[in-house]
mmCIF file with all atom_site columns, C-alpha atoms in Angstrom:
data_model
loop_
_atom_site.group_PDB
_atom_site.id
_atom_site.type_symbol
_atom_site.label_atom_id
_atom_site.label_alt_id
_atom_site.label_comp_id
_atom_site.label_asym_id
_atom_site.label_entity_id
_atom_site.label_seq_id
_atom_site.pdbx_PDB_ins_code
_atom_site.Cartn_x
_atom_site.Cartn_y
_atom_site.Cartn_z
_atom_site.occupancy
_atom_site.B_iso_or_equiv
_atom_site.pdbx_formal_charge
_atom_site.auth_seq_id
_atom_site.auth_comp_id
_atom_site.auth_asym_id
_atom_site.auth_atom_id
_atom_site.pdbx_PDB_model_num
ATOM 1   C CA . MET A 1 1   ? -73.411  16.493  24.839 1.00 59.00 ? 295 MET A CA 1
ATOM 2   C CA . LYS A 1 2   ? -76.093  18.056  22.672 1.00 51.00 ? 296 LYS A CA 1
ATOM 3   C CA . HIS A 1 3   ? -75.856  20.067  19.490 1.00 47.00 ? 297 HIS A CA 1
ATOM 4   C CA . SER A 1 4   ? -77.310  23.542  19.564 1.00 45.00 ? 298 SER A CA 1
ATOM 5   C CA . ARG A 1 5   ? -77.573  24.348  15.866 1.00 45.00 ? 299 ARG A CA 1
ATOM 6   C CA . ARG A 1 6   ? -80.023  27.090  14.878 1.00 40.00 ? 300 ARG A CA 1
ATOM 7   C CA . LYS A 1 7   ? -82.694  26.321  12.290 1.00 37.00 ? 301 LYS A CA 1
ATOM 8   C CA . SER A 1 8   ? -84.308  29.096  10.233 1.00 35.00 ? 302 SER A CA 1
ATOM 9   C CA . ILE A 1 9   ? -87.999  28.854  9.336  1.00 35.00 ? 303 ILE A CA 1
ATOM 10  C CA . TYR A 1 10  ? -89.201  30.837  6.323  1.00 36.00 ? 304 TYR A CA 1
ATOM 11  C CA . HIS A 1 11  ? -92.894  31.322  5.481  1.00 37.00 ? 305 HIS A CA 1
ATOM 12  C CA . LYS A 1 12  ? -93.323  32.020  1.778  1.00 39.00 ? 306 LYS A CA 1
ATOM 13  C CA . LEU A 1 13  ? -96.564  33.675  0.634  1.00 40.00 ? 307 LEU A CA 1
ATOM 14  C CA . SER A 1 14  ? -97.571  34.272  -2.965 1.00 39.00 ? 308 SER A CA 1
ATOM 15  C CA . VAL A 1 15  ? -100.213 36.985  -3.316 1.00 42.00 ? 309 VAL A CA 1
ATOM 16  C CA . CYS A 1 16  ? -101.772 39.185  -5.966 1.00 39.00 ? 310 CYS A CA 1
ATOM 17  C CA . PHE A 1 17  ? -103.840 42.355  -5.628 1.00 43.00 ? 311 PHE A CA 1
ATOM 18  C CA . VAL A 1 18  ? -107.217 42.519  -7.333 1.00 45.00 ? 312 VAL A CA 1
ATOM 19  C CA . ALA A 1 19  ? -109.124 45.806  -7.055 1.00 47.00 ? 313 ALA A CA 1
ATOM 20  C CA . GLY A 1 20  ? -107.507 46.580  -3.744 1.00 47.00 ? 314 GLY A CA 1
ATOM 21  C CA . GLU A 1 21  ? -108.151 43.153  -2.268 1.00 49.00 ? 315 GLU A CA 1
ATOM 22  C CA . VAL A 1 22  ? -105.582 40.488  -1.461 1.00 44.00 ? 316 VAL A CA 1
ATOM 23  C CA . ASP A 1 23  ? -106.058 37.164  -3.183 1.00 45.00 ? 317 ASP A CA 1
ATOM 24  C CA . LEU A 1 24  ? -104.042 34.430  -1.385 1.00 43.00 ? 318 LEU A CA 1
ATOM 25  C CA . LEU A 1 25  ? -102.723 32.107  -4.045 1.00 43.00 ? 319 LEU A CA 1
ATOM 26  C CA . GLU A 1 26  ? -100.267 29.977  -2.170 1.00 47.00 ? 320 GLU A CA 1
ATOM 27  C CA . SER A 1 27  ? -98.923  29.437  1.319  1.00 46.00 ? 321 SER A CA 1
ATOM 28  C CA . ARG A 1 28  ? -96.132  27.040  2.142  1.00 49.00 ? 322 ARG A CA 1
ATOM 29  C CA . THR A 1 29  ? -93.375  26.709  4.723  1.00 47.00 ? 323 THR A CA 1
ATOM 30  C CA . LEU A 1 30  ? -89.746  26.137  3.803  1.00 46.00 ? 324 LEU A CA 1
ATOM 31  C CA . LEU A 1 31  ? -87.276  24.711  6.342  1.00 46.00 ? 325 LEU A CA 1
ATOM 32  C CA . SER A 1 32  ? -83.640  25.694  5.935  1.00 46.00 ? 326 SER A CA 1
ATOM 33  C CA . ALA A 1 33  ? -81.088  23.798  8.031  1.00 49.00 ? 327 ALA A CA 1
ATOM 34  C CA . GLU A 1 34  ? -77.733  22.215  7.262  1.00 59.00 ? 328 GLU A CA 1
ATOM 35  C CA . PRO A 1 35  ? -77.743  18.470  8.074  1.00 71.00 ? 329 PRO A CA 1
ATOM 36  C CA . PHE A 1 36  ? -75.164  16.950  10.375 1.00 84.00 ? 330 PHE A CA 1
ATOM 37  C CA . ARG A 1 37  ? -72.235  15.237  8.672  1.00 86.00 ? 331 ARG A CA 1
ATOM 38  C CA . ASP A 1 38  ? -70.982  11.826  9.741  1.00 90.00 ? 332 ASP A CA 1
ATOM 39  C CA . PRO A 1 39  ? -68.726  11.686  12.830 1.00 92.00 ? 333 PRO A CA 1
ATOM 40  C CA . ILE A 1 40  ? -64.953  12.024  12.491 1.00 91.00 ? 334 ILE A CA 1
ATOM 41  C CA . SER A 1 41  ? -62.710  9.070   13.351 1.00 90.00 ? 335 SER A CA 1
ATOM 42  C CA . LEU A 1 42  ? -59.622  9.619   15.496 1.00 93.00 ? 336 LEU A CA 1
ATOM 43  C CA . THR A 1 43  ? -56.640  7.811   13.998 1.00 92.00 ? 337 THR A CA 1
ATOM 44  C CA . ALA A 1 44  ? -53.930  8.381   16.641 1.00 91.00 ? 338 ALA A CA 1
ATOM 45  C CA . GLY A 1 45  ? -53.525  9.564   20.211 1.00 91.00 ? 339 GLY A CA 1
ATOM 46  C CA . THR A 1 46  ? -56.068  7.274   21.861 1.00 91.00 ? 340 THR A CA 1
ATOM 47  C CA . GLY A 1 47  ? -55.643  3.908   23.548 1.00 88.00 ? 341 GLY A CA 1
ATOM 48  C CA . THR A 1 48  ? -52.874  3.642   26.139 1.00 83.00 ? 342 THR A CA 1
ATOM 49  C CA . GLN A 1 49  ? -50.557  6.652   26.055 1.00 84.00 ? 343 GLN A CA 1
ATOM 50  C CA . LEU A 1 50  ? -47.271  6.891   27.939 1.00 77.00 ? 344 LEU A CA 1
ATOM 51  C CA . THR A 1 51  ? -47.358  10.672  27.903 1.00 82.00 ? 345 THR A CA 1
ATOM 52  C CA . ASN A 1 52  ? -49.458  13.233  29.757 1.00 85.00 ? 346 ASN A CA 1
ATOM 53  C CA . GLN A 1 53  ? -49.751  15.374  26.610 1.00 88.00 ? 347 GLN A CA 1
ATOM 54  C CA . PRO A 1 54  ? -50.940  13.092  23.808 1.00 91.00 ? 348 PRO A CA 1
ATOM 55  C CA . ARG A 1 55  ? -51.129  14.303  20.222 1.00 91.00 ? 349 ARG A CA 1
ATOM 56  C CA . PHE A 1 56  ? -54.379  13.421  18.464 1.00 95.00 ? 350 PHE A CA 1
ATOM 57  C CA . HIS A 1 57  ? -54.810  12.886  14.745 1.00 94.00 ? 351 HIS A CA 1
ATOM 58  C CA . TRP A 1 58  ? -58.106  12.423  12.919 1.00 94.00 ? 352 TRP A CA 1
ATOM 59  C CA . GLU A 1 59  ? -59.520  11.982  9.456  1.00 90.00 ? 353 GLU A CA 1
ATOM 60  C CA . SER A 1 60  ? -60.278  15.084  7.433  1.00 90.00 ? 354 SER A CA 1
ATOM 61  C CA . PRO A 1 61  ? -64.047  15.400  6.871  1.00 90.00 ? 355 PRO A CA 1
ATOM 62  C CA . GLY A 1 62  ? -63.535  17.214  3.567  1.00 87.00 ? 356 GLY A CA 1
ATOM 63  C CA . ALA A 1 63  ? -63.481  20.755  2.242  1.00 89.00 ? 357 ALA A CA 1
ATOM 64  C CA . GLY A 1 64  ? -65.026  23.739  3.990  1.00 91.00 ? 358 GLY A CA 1
ATOM 65  C CA . VAL A 1 65  ? -63.836  23.076  7.543  1.00 93.00 ? 359 VAL A CA 1
ATOM 66  C CA . ILE A 1 66  ? -63.286  26.283  9.513  1.00 94.00 ? 360 ILE A CA 1
ATOM 67  C CA . ARG A 1 67  ? -62.482  24.801  12.939 1.00 94.00 ? 361 ARG A CA 1
ATOM 68  C CA . TYR A 1 68  ? -62.390  21.645  15.033 1.00 95.00 ? 362 TYR A CA 1
ATOM 69  C CA . ASP A 1 69  ? -63.684  21.114  18.561 1.00 95.00 ? 363 ASP A CA 1
ATOM 70  C CA . LEU A 1 70  ? -61.903  18.569  20.798 1.00 95.00 ? 364 LEU A CA 1
ATOM 71  C CA . PHE A 1 71  ? -63.638  17.448  24.005 1.00 96.00 ? 365 PHE A CA 1
ATOM 72  C CA . ILE A 1 72  ? -62.061  15.138  26.642 1.00 97.00 ? 366 ILE A CA 1
ATOM 73  C CA . ASN A 1 73  ? -63.841  13.937  29.754 1.00 96.00 ? 367 ASN A CA 1
ATOM 74  C CA . ARG A 1 74  ? -63.251  11.299  32.379 1.00 94.00 ? 368 ARG A CA 1
ATOM 75  C CA . VAL A 1 75  ? -65.137  8.095   31.652 1.00 92.00 ? 369 VAL A CA 1
ATOM 76  C CA . GLY A 1 76  ? -68.742  8.509   32.766 1.00 88.00 ? 370 GLY A CA 1
ATOM 77  C CA . GLU A 1 77  ? -68.518  12.296  33.296 1.00 92.00 ? 371 GLU A CA 1
ATOM 78  C CA . ARG A 1 78  ? -69.546  13.617  29.886 1.00 90.00 ? 372 ARG A CA 1
ATOM 79  C CA . SER A 1 79  ? -71.043  16.884  31.086 1.00 90.00 ? 373 SER A CA 1
ATOM 80  C CA . THR A 1 80  ? -67.700  18.123  32.467 1.00 91.00 ? 374 THR A CA 1
ATOM 81  C CA . PRO A 1 81  ? -64.666  18.308  30.170 1.00 94.00 ? 375 PRO A CA 1
ATOM 82  C CA . ILE A 1 82  ? -61.272  17.898  31.753 1.00 95.00 ? 376 ILE A CA 1
ATOM 83  C CA . TYR A 1 83  ? -59.779  19.353  28.568 1.00 96.00 ? 377 TYR A CA 1
ATOM 84  C CA . ARG A 1 84  ? -61.352  21.189  25.656 1.00 96.00 ? 378 ARG A CA 1
ATOM 85  C CA . ALA A 1 85  ? -60.033  22.992  22.595 1.00 95.00 ? 379 ALA A CA 1
ATOM 86  C CA . GLU A 1 86  ? -62.954  24.596  20.769 1.00 93.00 ? 380 GLU A CA 1
ATOM 87  C CA . ASN A 1 87  ? -61.123  26.514  18.073 1.00 92.00 ? 381 ASN A CA 1
ATOM 88  C CA . ILE A 1 88  ? -58.515  24.239  16.493 1.00 94.00 ? 382 ILE A CA 1
ATOM 89  C CA . ILE A 1 89  ? -57.598  25.829  13.186 1.00 91.00 ? 383 ILE A CA 1
ATOM 90  C CA . GLY A 1 90  ? -55.046  24.546  10.724 1.00 76.00 ? 384 GLY A CA 1
ATOM 91  C CA . SER A 1 91  ? -54.442  22.648  7.521  1.00 73.00 ? 385 SER A CA 1
ATOM 92  C CA . PHE A 1 92  ? -53.518  19.426  9.306  1.00 81.00 ? 386 PHE A CA 1
ATOM 93  C CA . PRO A 1 93  ? -56.146  17.610  11.410 1.00 92.00 ? 387 PRO A CA 1
ATOM 94  C CA . ASN A 1 94  ? -54.177  17.116  14.621 1.00 92.00 ? 388 ASN A CA 1
ATOM 95  C CA . HIS A 1 95  ? -53.789  18.640  18.065 1.00 94.00 ? 389 HIS A CA 1
ATOM 96  C CA . GLU A 1 96  ? -51.411  18.186  21.000 1.00 91.00 ? 390 GLU A CA 1
ATOM 97  C CA . THR A 1 97  ? -52.913  18.942  24.391 1.00 92.00 ? 391 THR A CA 1
ATOM 98  C CA . THR A 1 98  ? -51.467  22.111  25.889 1.00 88.00 ? 392 THR A CA 1
ATOM 99  C CA . ASP A 1 99  ? -52.128  20.989  29.473 1.00 83.00 ? 393 ASP A CA 1
ATOM 100 C CA . GLY A 1 100 ? -50.887  17.740  30.951 1.00 86.00 ? 394 GLY A CA 1
ATOM 101 C CA . LEU A 1 101 ? -53.639  15.213  31.664 1.00 90.00 ? 395 LEU A CA 1
ATOM 102 C CA . PRO A 1 102 ? -53.465  13.331  34.974 1.00 86.00 ? 396 PRO A CA 1
ATOM 103 C CA . ASN A 1 103 ? -53.202  9.570   34.839 1.00 82.00 ? 397 ASN A CA 1
ATOM 104 C CA . GLY A 1 104 ? -56.633  8.094   34.281 1.00 86.00 ? 398 GLY A CA 1
ATOM 105 C CA . GLU A 1 105 ? -59.257  6.826   31.855 1.00 91.00 ? 399 GLU A CA 1
ATOM 106 C CA . TYR A 1 106 ? -60.854  9.277   29.415 1.00 95.00 ? 400 TYR A CA 1
ATOM 107 C CA . GLU A 1 107 ? -63.324  9.607   26.558 1.00 96.00 ? 401 GLU A CA 1
ATOM 108 C CA . VAL A 1 108 ? -62.265  11.698  23.559 1.00 96.00 ? 402 VAL A CA 1
ATOM 109 C CA . TRP A 1 109 ? -64.644  13.401  21.116 1.00 95.00 ? 403 TRP A CA 1
ATOM 110 C CA . ILE A 1 110 ? -63.938  15.475  18.008 1.00 95.00 ? 404 ILE A CA 1
ATOM 111 C CA . ARG A 1 111 ? -66.191  17.392  15.620 1.00 94.00 ? 405 ARG A CA 1
ATOM 112 C CA . ALA A 1 112 ? -65.782  19.887  12.794 1.00 93.00 ? 406 ALA A CA 1
ATOM 113 C CA . ASP A 1 113 ? -67.619  23.102  11.928 1.00 93.00 ? 407 ASP A CA 1
ATOM 114 C CA . PHE A 1 114 ? -68.016  24.078  8.271  1.00 93.00 ? 408 PHE A CA 1
ATOM 115 C CA . ASP A 1 115 ? -68.243  27.416  6.488  1.00 91.00 ? 409 ASP A CA 1
ATOM 116 C CA . ASP A 1 116 ? -71.846  26.690  5.439  1.00 88.00 ? 410 ASP A CA 1
ATOM 117 C CA . GLY A 1 117 ? -73.001  26.476  9.060  1.00 88.00 ? 411 GLY A CA 1
ATOM 118 C CA . GLY A 1 118 ? -73.057  22.685  9.255  1.00 90.00 ? 412 GLY A CA 1
ATOM 119 C CA . CYS A 1 119 ? -71.042  20.437  11.539 1.00 92.00 ? 413 CYS A CA 1
ATOM 120 C CA . THR A 1 120 ? -70.215  16.791  12.080 1.00 93.00 ? 414 THR A CA 1
ATOM 121 C CA . ARG A 1 121 ? -71.841  14.771  14.816 1.00 92.00 ? 415 ARG A CA 1
ATOM 122 C CA . TRP A 1 122 ? -69.874  14.048  17.973 1.00 91.00 ? 416 TRP A CA 1
ATOM 123 C CA . GLY A 1 123 ? -70.355  10.341  17.371 1.00 83.00 ? 417 GLY A CA 1
ATOM 124 C CA . LYS A 1 124 ? -72.409  7.640   19.058 1.00 81.00 ? 418 LYS A CA 1
ATOM 125 C CA . THR A 1 125 ? -69.445  6.233   21.000 1.00 88.00 ? 419 THR A CA 1
ATOM 126 C CA . PRO A 1 126 ? -66.279  7.999   22.146 1.00 91.00 ? 420 PRO A CA 1
ATOM 127 C CA . SER A 1 127 ? -62.671  7.066   21.548 1.00 93.00 ? 421 SER A CA 1
ATOM 128 C CA . LEU A 1 128 ? -61.123  5.775   24.766 1.00 94.00 ? 422 LEU A CA 1
ATOM 129 C CA . LEU A 1 129 ? -57.856  7.114   26.178 1.00 93.00 ? 423 LEU A CA 1
ATOM 130 C CA . SER A 1 130 ? -55.759  5.757   29.028 1.00 87.00 ? 424 SER A CA 1
ATOM 131 C CA . ILE A 1 131 ? -52.951  7.931   30.429 1.00 86.00 ? 425 ILE A CA 1
ATOM 132 C CA . VAL A 1 132 ? -50.326  5.967   32.370 1.00 75.00 ? 426 VAL A CA 1
ATOM 133 C CA . ALA A 1 133 ? -47.305  8.252   32.230 1.00 69.00 ? 427 ALA A CA 1
ATOM 134 C CA . GLU A 1 134 ? -47.465  10.308  35.405 1.00 59.00 ? 428 GLU A CA 1
ATOM 135 C CA . HIS A 1 135 ? -45.348  7.879   37.448 1.00 61.00 ? 429 HIS A CA 1
ATOM 136 C CA . PRO A 1 136 ? -42.628  6.371   35.212 1.00 63.00 ? 430 PRO A CA 1
ATOM 137 C CA . LEU A 1 137 ? -41.004  3.152   36.381 1.00 72.00 ? 431 LEU A CA 1
ATOM 138 C CA . SER A 1 138 ? -37.245  2.573   36.454 1.00 76.00 ? 432 SER A CA 1
ATOM 139 C CA . LEU A 1 139 ? -35.696  -0.378  34.646 1.00 80.00 ? 433 LEU A CA 1
ATOM 140 C CA . PHE A 1 140 ? -33.548  -2.591  36.867 1.00 83.00 ? 434 PHE A CA 1
ATOM 141 C CA . ASN A 1 141 ? -32.446  -4.849  34.038 1.00 86.00 ? 435 ASN A CA 1
ATOM 142 C CA . PRO A 1 142 ? -30.734  -4.452  31.640 1.00 86.00 ? 436 PRO A CA 1
ATOM 143 C CA . ALA A 1 143 ? -28.614  -2.309  33.958 1.00 76.00 ? 437 ALA A CA 1
ATOM 144 C CA . GLN A 1 144 ? -26.230  -1.427  31.153 1.00 75.00 ? 438 GLN A CA 1
ATOM 145 C CA . THR A 1 145 ? -26.999  0.445   27.972 1.00 80.00 ? 439 THR A CA 1
ATOM 146 C CA . SER A 1 146 ? -25.397  -2.169  25.705 1.00 84.00 ? 440 SER A CA 1
ATOM 147 C CA . VAL A 1 147 ? -26.387  -5.852  25.722 1.00 87.00 ? 441 VAL A CA 1
ATOM 148 C CA . GLN A 1 148 ? -25.067  -8.841  23.804 1.00 88.00 ? 442 GLN A CA 1
ATOM 149 C CA . THR A 1 149 ? -28.367  -10.640 23.312 1.00 90.00 ? 443 THR A CA 1
ATOM 150 C CA . TYR A 1 150 ? -31.217  -10.156 20.880 1.00 91.00 ? 444 TYR A CA 1
ATOM 151 C CA . ARG A 1 151 ? -33.775  -11.083 23.563 1.00 92.00 ? 445 ARG A CA 1
ATOM 152 C CA . PRO A 1 152 ? -32.869  -9.241  26.756 1.00 91.00 ? 446 PRO A CA 1
ATOM 153 C CA . GLU A 1 153 ? -34.889  -9.783  29.907 1.00 92.00 ? 447 GLU A CA 1
ATOM 154 C CA . PHE A 1 154 ? -36.485  -6.558  31.082 1.00 91.00 ? 448 PHE A CA 1
ATOM 155 C CA . ARG A 1 155 ? -37.351  -5.989  34.743 1.00 90.00 ? 449 ARG A CA 1
ATOM 156 C CA . TRP A 1 156 ? -38.569  -2.828  36.463 1.00 86.00 ? 450 TRP A CA 1
ATOM 157 C CA . GLY A 1 157 ? -39.775  -1.681  39.873 1.00 83.00 ? 451 GLY A CA 1
ATOM 158 C CA . ALA A 1 158 ? -43.020  -3.203  41.119 1.00 81.00 ? 452 ALA A CA 1
ATOM 159 C CA . VAL A 1 159 ? -45.927  -1.071  42.330 1.00 78.00 ? 453 VAL A CA 1
ATOM 160 C CA . GLU A 1 160 ? -48.519  -2.166  44.884 1.00 77.00 ? 454 GLU A CA 1
ATOM 161 C CA . ASP A 1 161 ? -52.233  -2.493  44.137 1.00 75.00 ? 455 ASP A CA 1
ATOM 162 C CA . VAL A 1 162 ? -52.056  -2.653  40.349 1.00 78.00 ? 456 VAL A CA 1
ATOM 163 C CA . SER A 1 163 ? -53.463  -5.407  38.161 1.00 80.00 ? 457 SER A CA 1
ATOM 164 C CA . HIS A 1 164 ? -50.911  -5.500  35.349 1.00 85.00 ? 458 HIS A CA 1
ATOM 165 C CA . TYR A 1 165 ? -48.104  -3.702  33.512 1.00 86.00 ? 459 TYR A CA 1
ATOM 166 C CA . GLU A 1 166 ? -47.290  -2.665  29.975 1.00 85.00 ? 460 GLU A CA 1
ATOM 167 C CA . ILE A 1 167 ? -43.965  -2.351  28.160 1.00 88.00 ? 461 ILE A CA 1
ATOM 168 C CA . TRP A 1 168 ? -43.288  -0.288  25.037 1.00 85.00 ? 462 TRP A CA 1
ATOM 169 C CA . ILE A 1 169 ? -40.100  -0.807  22.994 1.00 88.00 ? 463 ILE A CA 1
ATOM 170 C CA . SER A 1 170 ? -39.363  1.443   20.032 1.00 86.00 ? 464 SER A CA 1
ATOM 171 C CA . ARG A 1 171 ? -36.338  2.479   18.034 1.00 85.00 ? 465 ARG A CA 1
ATOM 172 C CA . ASP A 1 172 ? -34.578  5.512   19.438 1.00 81.00 ? 466 ASP A CA 1
ATOM 173 C CA . GLY A 1 173 ? -36.226  8.702   18.185 1.00 73.00 ? 467 GLY A CA 1
ATOM 174 C CA . GLU A 1 174 ? -39.358  6.927   16.907 1.00 77.00 ? 468 GLU A CA 1
ATOM 175 C CA . ARG A 1 175 ? -42.786  6.762   18.552 1.00 70.00 ? 469 ARG A CA 1
ATOM 176 C CA . THR A 1 176 ? -44.105  3.657   16.798 1.00 79.00 ? 470 THR A CA 1
ATOM 177 C CA . PRO A 1 177 ? -43.326  0.590   18.938 1.00 85.00 ? 471 PRO A CA 1
ATOM 178 C CA . VAL A 1 178 ? -41.645  -2.483  17.497 1.00 90.00 ? 472 VAL A CA 1
ATOM 179 C CA . ILE A 1 179 ? -42.906  -4.373  20.560 1.00 91.00 ? 473 ILE A CA 1
ATOM 180 C CA . ARG A 1 180 ? -45.808  -3.419  22.763 1.00 88.00 ? 474 ARG A CA 1
ATOM 181 C CA . GLU A 1 181 ? -46.940  -5.922  25.371 1.00 89.00 ? 475 GLU A CA 1
ATOM 182 C CA . THR A 1 182 ? -49.901  -5.323  27.666 1.00 85.00 ? 476 THR A CA 1
ATOM 183 C CA . GLY A 1 183 ? -51.461  -7.306  30.460 1.00 87.00 ? 477 GLY A CA 1
ATOM 184 C CA . LEU A 1 184 ? -48.171  -8.358  32.080 1.00 90.00 ? 478 LEU A CA 1
ATOM 185 C CA . PRO A 1 185 ? -48.973  -9.736  35.558 1.00 90.00 ? 479 PRO A CA 1
ATOM 186 C CA . THR A 1 186 ? -45.451  -9.083  36.900 1.00 90.00 ? 480 THR A CA 1
ATOM 187 C CA . PRO A 1 187 ? -42.909  -6.289  36.238 1.00 89.00 ? 481 PRO A CA 1
ATOM 188 C CA . GLU A 1 188 ? -40.796  -8.325  33.824 1.00 92.00 ? 482 GLU A CA 1
ATOM 189 C CA . PHE A 1 189 ? -40.757  -9.174  30.148 1.00 93.00 ? 483 PHE A CA 1
ATOM 190 C CA . THR A 1 190 ? -38.633  -11.134 27.671 1.00 94.00 ? 484 THR A CA 1
ATOM 191 C CA . PRO A 1 191 ? -39.352  -10.675 23.946 1.00 93.00 ? 485 PRO A CA 1
ATOM 192 C CA . ALA A 1 192 ? -40.663  -13.677 22.074 1.00 92.00 ? 486 ALA A CA 1
ATOM 193 C CA . GLN A 1 193 ? -38.850  -12.448 18.954 1.00 90.00 ? 487 GLN A CA 1
ATOM 194 C CA . ASP A 1 194 ? -35.353  -11.197 18.290 1.00 93.00 ? 488 ASP A CA 1
ATOM 195 C CA . LEU A 1 195 ? -34.689  -7.474  18.322 1.00 91.00 ? 489 LEU A CA 1
ATOM 196 C CA . GLU A 1 196 ? -32.653  -6.285  15.372 1.00 91.00 ? 490 GLU A CA 1
ATOM 197 C CA . PRO A 1 197 ? -29.296  -4.677  16.184 1.00 91.00 ? 491 PRO A CA 1
ATOM 198 C CA . GLY A 1 198 ? -29.789  -0.983  16.900 1.00 89.00 ? 492 GLY A CA 1
ATOM 199 C CA . HIS A 1 199 ? -30.625  1.615   19.543 1.00 88.00 ? 493 HIS A CA 1
ATOM 200 C CA . TYR A 1 200 ? -33.929  1.373   21.382 1.00 88.00 ? 494 TYR A CA 1
ATOM 201 C CA . GLN A 1 201 ? -35.933  3.238   23.971 1.00 83.00 ? 495 GLN A CA 1
ATOM 202 C CA . ILE A 1 202 ? -37.915  1.281   26.537 1.00 84.00 ? 496 ILE A CA 1
ATOM 203 C CA . LEU A 1 203 ? -40.902  2.572   28.473 1.00 79.00 ? 497 LEU A CA 1
ATOM 204 C CA . ALA A 1 204 ? -42.560  0.534   31.199 1.00 76.00 ? 498 ALA A CA 1
ATOM 205 C CA . ALA A 1 205 ? -46.000  1.559   32.445 1.00 72.00 ? 499 ALA A CA 1
ATOM 206 C CA . ARG A 1 206 ? -48.277  0.311   35.182 1.00 72.00 ? 500 ARG A CA 1
ATOM 207 C CA . SER A 1 207 ? -52.000  -0.187  34.872 1.00 67.00 ? 501 SER A CA 1
ATOM 208 C CA . LEU A 1 208 ? -54.315  1.907   37.024 1.00 58.00 ? 502 LEU A CA 1
ATOM 209 C CA . GLU A 1 209 ? -57.175  -0.566  36.913 1.00 56.00 ? 503 GLU A CA 1
#
């Protein structure tokens, strides 16, 4: 992706008139162009996501922002966005995709435009996103909703031709996991630490690699 920012060239001439003739005193060229700001860092929404509509958060680049531009492409296909929001406006630097993304591997880019005509760079490297939520897996164990152990064994349905699985355990109603284990070779997992008494939600995902 390339920036297409206009640059204005001004030629400044200083002259005086002497008996009807022009006496050229000075000639110089001034270049007027707003420099690119540093790239913005995404702080949430990337990595492995168990939803087809991730919500992205990023750092505020400072005052004067008039809009953000979010660009998502499949890995290696940077000329063709699979999702783009070019006019994100709001006080809070975040955006939830309005269209569901298919399972897959993506690159995510974000930039800001400012009221003085400047903008941030896209960045040298993208933030990587992996969507693995299109085909949820069903838990076989625990079969009941209430267990009497702090370290239950979790098992879910196996899928052919996948390299590994991931499990996400969070408190009910919260999105931040208390346990997140990746790279599981088989569709089973037992926590290495006790879970505190409470209500939890468990999501099991398969890898597409």
